[in-house]
Structures are given as structure tokens and as C-alpha cells.
Amino acid sequence: MKDFRETNFKKIQQLLDKCVAHEYGMKTNALALKREYLTEAQMKDYIRQEIFNVTENLVSLCQKNHALHNIRFDILMPDFLWESGFFENLFLDERKQYISFQCSSFDMDKYLQSSTCYDEQLPFFSSIVRLVMQTQYLEYLQQLENASHASVPLDEKSEEQPKEEEKAQPEPTKIVGKSNPFKSVLTTQQIKLLVECINEAHIFTTTITPKILSDFFACKLNGVLKSNNNRLLAYLMMQLSCYNYIAYEWQSVIANNKLVLAKIKDKYLTRSDLSSATDNVKCIYPKGYEIIDKYIKQLQKG
């Protein structure tokens, strides 16, 4: 019985892989077509928004489908339908449906007309296809985004300066106005709301005040903050960035200004640390994210 179950699950996996490949190809081809019509700046904004939308879709899928909770950790395995905890997460009648499904009856043309047409016979099938495809698509989008942010080498000619200019150094120009590295548009009231959020979620090892958070966003802390949970910090900052409350480059701002220490080792969080934490929370929300979501909704209400 066990051998038959495994064999059938692997056959279903092959069908699923074909569906994923088709959906992924459609997504990437559509993106390639858009790149022909959009300017570089427009494409950069589009990719950023697409990353946010795909992330939202992935989280929604995992929250709505009980059987997808574990599978998201194992979708890189060749036979994840069988090798992951997916089978164990299915209810008894759902397991029977997968075991008894006749793979020879699968009609690809029928699936292409309606991706949910086999969901009654194979519960969650279309959701699994979307989960895998969108995870792959998200990784592809992130690669494109990273490539667009790659530093461009300076023109060698720009490095050559006339000797006269080397001798005569102009006095530095005085810049007036307040510095705003995070490009924060948060109001005093919104800062207070975020302080409640941060303290309730225990993002830092200490309780903070509105003054501390204001100084944080101004990069003028009288000391440093210590992270209690890098993933929660990344999730909060990512959400603030997605809703345009702060700059998209918040990782670099924190790292360059040495604003936060790691929890275990007393070293400043680097852009790499924050980038890794952000990549993790894009697919799997950290414990306590619902606290942040609650306050973000309040921020949006004004």
C-alpha cells in the first residue's frame, strides 16, 4: 500500500511540475514583454510593486490552506508532495482522493482552460501550483531587482582631475534643512503609534519612546538599539517601505549609520544581515507579524 501511494504521489508531482513550468513561463514571458515597453525607471518601480504583490499572495495562500503550512519549506525538493509533510497535513478523505486519483485521466488542455478544475479530485492542487510558481517568480524578481541595484563602475575619465583643481579645493557648501536619510513621512502621531507597535512586538531588547524612534529615523540616536528579532524588524521596515512611509533603501540606512546591534553578538547589523532577514519574511511571516499588521492598518487609516 505504501509503495502504491508513493508511486501515485510522484506521478501527481510530475503533473504538478508541468503546470508550474507553464504558469512560470507565462509570468516571465509577460514580464519580458513589459520590459520592452516600460522605461528603466518604470520597470524598476513595477518590479518593486510586483515583489510586494507576490509576497502578499504567497502569505494569503499559506494562511488559507492548512495543507500548505509545511509544504512551503520543502518545495525545492524534487518530490516534495511525498517527501514533505503535505500528506500528513491532509485530512483522511483528502488523502484517499490523492491515493485513488488516476493520473492518466489528467487533461492538460482542461487545466489550461481552468486551473481549479482538478481541485475537487486533488484538493489544493491549483493552490500548490501557485505557491511553487510564485515562489520561483519571486526569486526571479529579486534577482532582477538586485541586478538593477548593482553599482555601476565610475568612468575612468571622471577620476582624472586637472592639477589646478587639485590645488584649489573649494570650501564645502553649507546645506540647510533637516537631514532625512530614511525619507520618512511619518507624523508625530504615527511615530507614537509605531512606538506602541514596536514595544508590543518586542522588536528591540529595550522599551523605546517616541523620542528614541524619532532619533532613529533621523539617524541621530544617542547610542544604539539592540535587535530582539531581526525578522520582525525586517518585516516592520519592509511594510513601512511598501506603503511609502520610509525609503526603499532602509537596509543600507540602518547598516551605514550603525543604528542596530545584533541580539547575540554585539556587532552592528549589516545590509547583508537585514537583506537575509527580509528575504526570509517575504515567504514566511515571522511570529508576531500580526501585531505589526494591526498597527500598519491603523497607520493607513490616518
mmCIF file of C-alpha atoms in Angstrom:
data_model
loop_
_atom_site.group_PDB
_atom_site.id
_atom_site.type_symbol
_atom_site.label_atom_id
_atom_site.label_comp_id
_atom_site.label_asym_id
_atom_site.label_seq_id
_atom_site.Cartn_x
_atom_site.Cartn_y
_atom_site.Cartn_z
ATOM 1 C CA MET A 1 0.000 0.000 0.000
ATOM 2 C CA LYS A 2 2.801 2.351 0.896
ATOM 3 C CA ASP A 3 4.624 1.709 -2.420
ATOM 4 C CA PHE A 4 1.467 2.405 -4.392
ATOM 5 C CA ARG A 5 0.836 5.638 -2.515
ATOM 6 C CA GLU A 6 4.369 6.851 -3.111
ATOM 7 C CA THR A 7 4.223 5.938 -6.800
ATOM 8 C CA ASN A 8 0.954 7.775 -7.310
ATOM 9 C CA PHE A 9 2.145 10.855 -5.449
ATOM 10 C CA LYS A 10 5.249 11.015 -7.635
ATOM 11 C CA LYS A 11 3.116 10.774 -10.776
ATOM 12 C CA ILE A 12 0.951 13.621 -9.475
ATOM 13 C CA GLN A 13 4.173 15.533 -8.766
ATOM 14 C CA GLN A 14 5.132 15.231 -12.442
ATOM 15 C CA LEU A 15 1.769 16.660 -13.476
ATOM 16 C CA LEU A 16 2.139 19.463 -10.974
ATOM 17 C CA ASP A 17 5.658 20.269 -12.215
ATOM 18 C CA LYS A 18 4.346 20.617 -15.779
ATOM 19 C CA CYS A 19 1.645 23.017 -14.610
ATOM 20 C CA VAL A 20 4.172 25.051 -12.627
ATOM 21 C CA ALA A 21 6.513 25.258 -15.620
ATOM 22 C CA HIS A 22 3.682 26.508 -17.821
ATOM 23 C CA GLU A 23 2.487 29.118 -15.316
ATOM 24 C CA TYR A 24 6.043 30.286 -14.613
ATOM 25 C CA GLY A 25 6.754 30.607 -18.336
ATOM 26 C CA MET A 26 3.626 32.716 -18.794
ATOM 27 C CA LYS A 27 4.677 35.033 -15.964
ATOM 28 C CA THR A 28 8.268 35.533 -17.086
ATOM 29 C CA ASN A 29 7.290 35.957 -20.749
ATOM 30 C CA ALA A 30 4.739 38.615 -19.801
ATOM 31 C CA LEU A 31 7.369 40.403 -17.743
ATOM 32 C CA ALA A 32 9.834 40.290 -20.630
ATOM 33 C CA LEU A 33 7.207 41.836 -22.910
ATOM 34 C CA LYS A 34 6.545 44.648 -20.443
ATOM 35 C CA ARG A 35 10.259 45.407 -20.288
ATOM 36 C CA GLU A 36 10.099 46.284 -23.987
ATOM 37 C CA TYR A 37 7.507 48.994 -23.386
ATOM 38 C CA LEU A 38 8.480 50.427 -19.991
ATOM 39 C CA THR A 39 11.360 52.754 -19.288
ATOM 40 C CA GLU A 40 14.114 51.626 -16.931
ATOM 41 C CA ALA A 41 12.694 53.760 -14.108
ATOM 42 C CA GLN A 42 9.148 52.499 -14.719
ATOM 43 C CA MET A 43 10.375 48.898 -14.799
ATOM 44 C CA LYS A 44 12.199 49.358 -11.510
ATOM 45 C CA ASP A 45 9.017 50.625 -9.845
ATOM 46 C CA TYR A 46 6.960 47.862 -11.451
ATOM 47 C CA ILE A 47 9.300 45.107 -10.195
ATOM 48 C CA ARG A 48 9.219 46.558 -6.697
ATOM 49 C CA GLN A 49 5.408 46.593 -6.662
ATOM 50 C CA GLU A 50 5.290 43.112 -8.186
ATOM 51 C CA ILE A 51 7.523 41.768 -5.399
ATOM 52 C CA PHE A 52 5.129 43.207 -2.830
ATOM 53 C CA ASN A 53 2.070 41.762 -4.615
ATOM 54 C CA VAL A 54 3.586 38.283 -4.996
ATOM 55 C CA THR A 55 4.609 38.279 -1.333
ATOM 56 C CA GLU A 56 1.067 39.166 -0.295
ATOM 57 C CA ASN A 57 -0.293 36.359 -2.484
ATOM 58 C CA LEU A 58 2.104 33.795 -1.021
ATOM 59 C CA VAL A 59 1.197 34.672 2.535
ATOM 60 C CA SER A 60 -2.514 34.581 1.728
ATOM 61 C CA LEU A 61 -2.154 31.127 0.174
ATOM 62 C CA CYS A 62 -0.402 29.699 3.226
ATOM 63 C CA GLN A 63 -2.882 31.239 5.639
ATOM 64 C CA LYS A 64 -5.983 30.000 3.817
ATOM 65 C CA ASN A 65 -4.852 26.425 3.123
ATOM 66 C CA HIS A 66 -3.985 24.244 6.109
ATOM 67 C CA ALA A 67 -2.172 21.656 3.994
ATOM 68 C CA LEU A 68 0.277 24.238 2.638
ATOM 69 C CA HIS A 69 1.729 25.187 6.041
ATOM 70 C CA ASN A 70 4.632 22.717 5.872
ATOM 71 C CA ILE A 71 4.956 22.338 2.136
ATOM 72 C CA ARG A 72 6.321 25.873 1.749
ATOM 73 C CA PHE A 73 9.534 24.795 3.488
ATOM 74 C CA ASP A 74 10.121 21.862 1.147
ATOM 75 C CA ILE A 75 9.094 22.971 -2.344
ATOM 76 C CA LEU A 76 12.700 22.921 -3.544
ATOM 77 C CA MET A 77 12.795 19.127 -3.089
ATOM 78 C CA PRO A 78 12.188 17.162 -6.332
ATOM 79 C CA ASP A 79 9.317 15.096 -4.865
ATOM 80 C CA PHE A 80 8.038 17.438 -2.184
ATOM 81 C CA LEU A 81 4.433 16.210 -2.432
ATOM 82 C CA TRP A 82 5.554 12.897 -0.983
ATOM 83 C CA GLU A 83 8.755 13.811 0.871
ATOM 84 C CA SER A 84 7.378 16.825 2.770
ATOM 85 C CA GLY A 85 4.710 16.882 5.475
ATOM 86 C CA PHE A 86 1.975 17.517 2.902
ATOM 87 C CA PHE A 87 0.479 14.012 3.138
ATOM 88 C CA GLU A 88 0.326 14.198 6.937
ATOM 89 C CA ASN A 89 -1.411 17.580 6.794
ATOM 90 C CA LEU A 90 -4.234 16.260 4.632
ATOM 91 C CA PHE A 91 -7.472 15.083 6.184
ATOM 92 C CA LEU A 92 -8.293 11.388 5.772
ATOM 93 C CA ASP A 93 -10.745 11.879 2.892
ATOM 94 C CA GLU A 94 -8.268 14.195 1.151
ATOM 95 C CA ARG A 95 -5.548 11.558 1.411
ATOM 96 C CA LYS A 96 -7.848 8.979 -0.165
ATOM 97 C CA GLN A 97 -8.509 11.330 -3.086
ATOM 98 C CA TYR A 98 -4.786 11.650 -3.832
ATOM 99 C CA ILE A 99 -4.174 7.917 -3.482
ATOM 100 C CA SER A 100 -7.055 6.966 -5.788
ATOM 101 C CA PHE A 101 -6.507 9.650 -8.433
ATOM 102 C CA GLN A 102 -5.973 8.257 -11.939
ATOM 103 C CA CYS A 103 -3.097 10.291 -13.345
ATOM 104 C CA SER A 104 -3.833 9.057 -16.879
ATOM 105 C CA SER A 105 -7.125 10.998 -16.703
ATOM 106 C CA PHE A 106 -5.369 14.341 -16.267
ATOM 107 C CA ASP A 107 -6.103 16.593 -19.242
ATOM 108 C CA MET A 108 -3.638 19.454 -19.615
ATOM 109 C CA ASP A 109 -5.880 21.351 -22.021
ATOM 110 C CA LYS A 110 -8.696 21.174 -19.493
ATOM 111 C CA TYR A 111 -6.361 22.503 -16.790
ATOM 112 C CA LEU A 112 -5.219 25.377 -19.007
ATOM 113 C CA GLN A 113 -8.827 26.418 -19.511
ATOM 114 C CA SER A 114 -9.486 26.394 -15.749
ATOM 115 C CA SER A 115 -6.639 25.930 -13.271
ATOM 116 C CA THR A 116 -9.045 24.895 -10.484
ATOM 117 C CA CYS A 117 -10.809 22.166 -12.487
ATOM 118 C CA TYR A 118 -8.998 19.350 -10.623
ATOM 119 C CA ASP A 119 -9.269 20.804 -7.117
ATOM 120 C CA GLU A 120 -12.221 18.583 -6.206
ATOM 121 C CA GLN A 121 -10.321 15.451 -7.171
ATOM 122 C CA LEU A 122 -6.949 16.740 -5.912
ATOM 123 C CA PRO A 123 -7.577 19.162 -3.038
ATOM 124 C CA PHE A 124 -5.335 22.255 -3.080
ATOM 125 C CA PHE A 125 -3.797 21.293 -6.436
ATOM 126 C CA SER A 126 -4.158 24.748 -8.027
ATOM 127 C CA SER A 127 -3.028 26.404 -4.791
ATOM 128 C CA ILE A 128 0.130 24.287 -4.705
ATOM 129 C CA VAL A 129 0.871 25.185 -8.315
ATOM 130 C CA ARG A 130 0.501 28.877 -7.459
ATOM 131 C CA LEU A 131 2.610 28.519 -4.315
ATOM 132 C CA VAL A 132 5.514 26.929 -6.197
ATOM 133 C CA MET A 133 5.234 29.148 -9.258
ATOM 134 C CA GLN A 134 5.016 32.387 -7.270
ATOM 135 C CA THR A 135 7.929 31.354 -5.048
ATOM 136 C CA GLN A 136 10.042 30.824 -8.171
ATOM 137 C CA TYR A 137 8.729 34.053 -9.705
ATOM 138 C CA LEU A 138 9.534 35.994 -6.530
ATOM 139 C CA GLU A 139 13.118 34.717 -6.632
ATOM 140 C CA TYR A 140 13.346 35.776 -10.287
ATOM 141 C CA LEU A 141 12.015 39.262 -9.484
ATOM 142 C CA GLN A 142 14.505 39.639 -6.642
ATOM 143 C CA GLN A 143 17.348 38.706 -8.975
ATOM 144 C CA LEU A 144 16.205 41.360 -11.450
ATOM 145 C CA GLU A 145 15.934 43.920 -8.683
ATOM 146 C CA ASN A 146 19.383 43.123 -7.315
ATOM 147 C CA ALA A 147 20.823 43.430 -10.806
ATOM 148 C CA SER A 148 19.254 46.869 -11.235
ATOM 149 C CA HIS A 149 20.793 47.987 -7.938
ATOM 150 C CA ALA A 150 24.268 46.759 -8.881
ATOM 151 C CA SER A 151 26.820 49.519 -8.671
ATOM 152 C CA VAL A 152 27.986 50.961 -11.975
ATOM 153 C CA PRO A 153 31.753 51.469 -12.315
ATOM 154 C CA LEU A 154 32.852 55.055 -12.460
ATOM 155 C CA ASP A 155 34.006 56.374 -15.808
ATOM 156 C CA GLU A 156 37.760 56.318 -15.768
ATOM 157 C CA LYS A 157 37.814 59.816 -17.204
ATOM 158 C CA SER A 158 35.882 61.177 -14.265
ATOM 159 C CA GLU A 159 38.707 60.129 -11.986
ATOM 160 C CA GLU A 160 41.164 62.344 -13.824
ATOM 161 C CA GLN A 161 41.159 65.880 -12.384
ATOM 162 C CA PRO A 162 43.201 68.809 -13.634
ATOM 163 C CA LYS A 163 46.120 69.693 -11.419
ATOM 164 C CA GLU A 164 44.716 73.190 -10.962
ATOM 165 C CA GLU A 165 41.571 71.764 -9.346
ATOM 166 C CA GLU A 166 43.655 69.580 -7.055
ATOM 167 C CA LYS A 167 45.416 72.646 -5.723
ATOM 168 C CA ALA A 168 42.333 74.813 -5.310
ATOM 169 C CA GLN A 169 39.860 72.979 -3.097
ATOM 170 C CA PRO A 170 36.557 74.895 -2.799
ATOM 171 C CA GLU A 171 35.046 75.382 0.626
ATOM 172 C CA PRO A 172 32.273 72.893 1.416
ATOM 173 C CA THR A 173 28.815 74.212 0.698
ATOM 174 C CA LYS A 174 26.589 74.554 3.713
ATOM 175 C CA ILE A 175 23.387 72.543 3.313
ATOM 176 C CA VAL A 176 20.409 73.923 5.182
ATOM 177 C CA GLY A 177 17.343 71.995 6.320
ATOM 178 C CA LYS A 178 16.864 68.744 8.207
ATOM 179 C CA SER A 179 18.563 65.532 7.120
ATOM 180 C CA ASN A 180 16.150 62.691 6.361
ATOM 181 C CA PRO A 181 18.132 59.535 5.450
ATOM 182 C CA PHE A 182 15.070 57.269 5.689
ATOM 183 C CA LYS A 183 12.969 59.756 3.673
ATOM 184 C CA SER A 184 10.425 59.308 6.416
ATOM 185 C CA VAL A 185 6.999 60.905 6.036
ATOM 186 C CA LEU A 186 5.805 59.661 9.430
ATOM 187 C CA THR A 187 3.968 62.234 11.525
ATOM 188 C CA THR A 188 4.360 62.704 15.277
ATOM 189 C CA GLN A 189 1.136 60.774 15.862
ATOM 190 C CA GLN A 190 2.254 57.951 13.579
ATOM 191 C CA ILE A 191 5.589 57.764 15.402
ATOM 192 C CA LYS A 192 3.695 57.315 18.680
ATOM 193 C CA LEU A 193 1.627 54.525 17.109
ATOM 194 C CA LEU A 194 4.745 52.785 15.857
ATOM 195 C CA VAL A 195 6.324 53.009 19.307
ATOM 196 C CA GLU A 196 3.341 51.069 20.682
ATOM 197 C CA CYS A 197 3.756 48.530 17.874
ATOM 198 C CA ILE A 198 7.492 48.055 18.428
ATOM 199 C CA ASN A 199 7.148 47.700 22.183
ATOM 200 C CA GLU A 200 4.207 45.301 21.941
ATOM 201 C CA ALA A 201 6.009 43.104 19.404
ATOM 202 C CA HIS A 202 9.290 43.293 21.397
ATOM 203 C CA ILE A 203 11.293 44.090 18.277
ATOM 204 C CA PHE A 204 14.131 45.549 20.338
ATOM 205 C CA THR A 205 15.556 44.346 23.652
ATOM 206 C CA THR A 206 14.527 47.593 25.336
ATOM 207 C CA THR A 207 11.335 49.603 25.555
ATOM 208 C CA ILE A 208 11.590 52.645 23.318
ATOM 209 C CA THR A 209 9.984 56.097 23.398
ATOM 210 C CA PRO A 210 8.758 58.429 20.634
ATOM 211 C CA LYS A 211 11.956 60.469 21.092
ATOM 212 C CA ILE A 212 14.115 57.377 20.543
ATOM 213 C CA LEU A 213 12.184 56.340 17.431
ATOM 214 C CA SER A 214 12.301 59.878 16.019
ATOM 215 C CA ASP A 215 16.059 59.940 16.575
ATOM 216 C CA PHE A 216 16.291 56.518 14.940
ATOM 217 C CA PHE A 217 14.610 57.730 11.747
ATOM 218 C CA ALA A 218 16.786 60.852 11.839
ATOM 219 C CA CYS A 219 19.908 58.662 12.332
ATOM 220 C CA LYS A 220 20.790 60.684 15.421
ATOM 221 C CA LEU A 221 20.475 58.081 18.160
ATOM 222 C CA ASN A 222 22.355 58.810 21.370
ATOM 223 C CA GLY A 223 23.616 55.231 21.365
ATOM 224 C CA VAL A 224 22.239 52.184 19.534
ATOM 225 C CA LEU A 225 19.227 49.894 19.619
ATOM 226 C CA LYS A 226 19.632 46.146 20.045
ATOM 227 C CA SER A 227 17.539 43.810 17.930
ATOM 228 C CA ASN A 228 15.460 41.229 19.740
ATOM 229 C CA ASN A 229 14.247 39.678 16.476
ATOM 230 C CA ASN A 230 15.846 40.534 13.121
ATOM 231 C CA ARG A 231 12.962 39.035 11.152
ATOM 232 C CA LEU A 232 10.351 41.130 12.952
ATOM 233 C CA LEU A 233 12.477 44.239 12.457
ATOM 234 C CA ALA A 234 12.809 43.435 8.757
ATOM 235 C CA TYR A 235 9.080 42.772 8.457
ATOM 236 C CA LEU A 236 8.189 46.101 10.061
ATOM 237 C CA MET A 237 10.619 48.087 7.922
ATOM 238 C CA MET A 238 9.552 46.233 4.777
ATOM 239 C CA GLN A 239 5.908 47.077 5.441
ATOM 240 C CA LEU A 240 6.715 50.740 6.119
ATOM 241 C CA SER A 241 8.681 50.835 2.872
ATOM 242 C CA CYS A 242 5.968 49.106 0.840
ATOM 243 C CA TYR A 243 3.440 51.707 1.951
ATOM 244 C CA ASN A 244 5.938 54.509 1.225
ATOM 245 C CA TYR A 245 6.357 55.686 4.810
ATOM 246 C CA ILE A 246 10.151 55.271 4.538
ATOM 247 C CA ALA A 247 12.745 54.781 1.808
ATOM 248 C CA TYR A 248 13.112 51.513 -0.069
ATOM 249 C CA GLU A 249 16.835 51.578 0.813
ATOM 250 C CA TRP A 250 16.176 51.302 4.570
ATOM 251 C CA GLN A 251 18.588 48.359 4.907
ATOM 252 C CA SER A 252 21.528 50.461 3.764
ATOM 253 C CA VAL A 253 20.499 53.364 6.003
ATOM 254 C CA ILE A 254 20.454 51.164 9.121
ATOM 255 C CA ALA A 255 23.746 49.495 8.210
ATOM 256 C CA ASN A 256 25.617 52.626 7.119
ATOM 257 C CA ASN A 257 24.581 54.579 10.210
ATOM 258 C CA LYS A 258 25.198 51.648 12.590
ATOM 259 C CA LEU A 259 21.820 52.007 14.249
ATOM 260 C CA VAL A 260 21.137 48.455 15.444
ATOM 261 C CA LEU A 261 23.164 45.737 17.168
ATOM 262 C CA ALA A 262 22.587 42.016 16.676
ATOM 263 C CA LYS A 263 20.927 40.230 19.581
ATOM 264 C CA ILE A 264 23.568 37.595 20.315
ATOM 265 C CA LYS A 265 26.825 39.170 19.222
ATOM 266 C CA ASP A 266 27.465 42.829 19.874
ATOM 267 C CA LYS A 267 28.035 43.655 16.238
ATOM 268 C CA TYR A 268 26.155 46.110 14.093
ATOM 269 C CA LEU A 269 23.586 44.650 11.734
ATOM 270 C CA THR A 270 24.901 44.781 8.184
ATOM 271 C CA ARG A 271 22.968 45.231 4.985
ATOM 272 C CA SER A 272 23.545 41.508 4.353
ATOM 273 C CA ASP A 273 22.022 40.615 7.739
ATOM 274 C CA LEU A 274 18.960 42.730 7.033
ATOM 275 C CA SER A 275 18.672 41.528 3.446
ATOM 276 C CA SER A 276 18.688 37.887 4.577
ATOM 277 C CA ALA A 277 16.041 38.596 7.213
ATOM 278 C CA THR A 278 13.907 40.391 4.615
ATOM 279 C CA ASP A 279 14.172 37.509 2.134
ATOM 280 C CA ASN A 280 13.013 35.119 4.866
ATOM 281 C CA VAL A 281 9.934 37.109 5.825
ATOM 282 C CA LYS A 282 8.837 37.600 2.229
ATOM 283 C CA CYS A 283 7.747 33.962 2.083
ATOM 284 C CA ILE A 284 7.246 33.067 5.734
ATOM 285 C CA TYR A 285 5.888 35.668 8.103
ATOM 286 C CA PRO A 286 7.668 35.781 11.473
ATOM 287 C CA LYS A 287 5.892 35.016 14.721
ATOM 288 C CA GLY A 288 4.305 38.247 15.905
ATOM 289 C CA TYR A 289 3.735 39.681 12.421
ATOM 290 C CA GLU A 290 0.016 40.060 13.196
ATOM 291 C CA ILE A 291 0.876 42.730 15.771
ATOM 292 C CA ILE A 292 2.691 44.730 13.119
ATOM 293 C CA ASP A 293 -0.133 44.241 10.599
ATOM 294 C CA LYS A 294 -2.609 45.560 13.160
ATOM 295 C CA TYR A 295 -0.683 48.799 13.611
ATOM 296 C CA ILE A 296 0.082 49.199 9.896
ATOM 297 C CA LYS A 297 -3.672 49.143 9.243
ATOM 298 C CA GLN A 298 -4.104 51.846 11.853
ATOM 299 C CA LEU A 299 -1.391 53.910 10.154
ATOM 300 C CA GLN A 300 -3.216 53.641 6.849
ATOM 301 C CA LYS A 301 -6.443 54.860 8.405
ATOM 302 C CA GLY A 302 -4.635 58.066 9.366
#
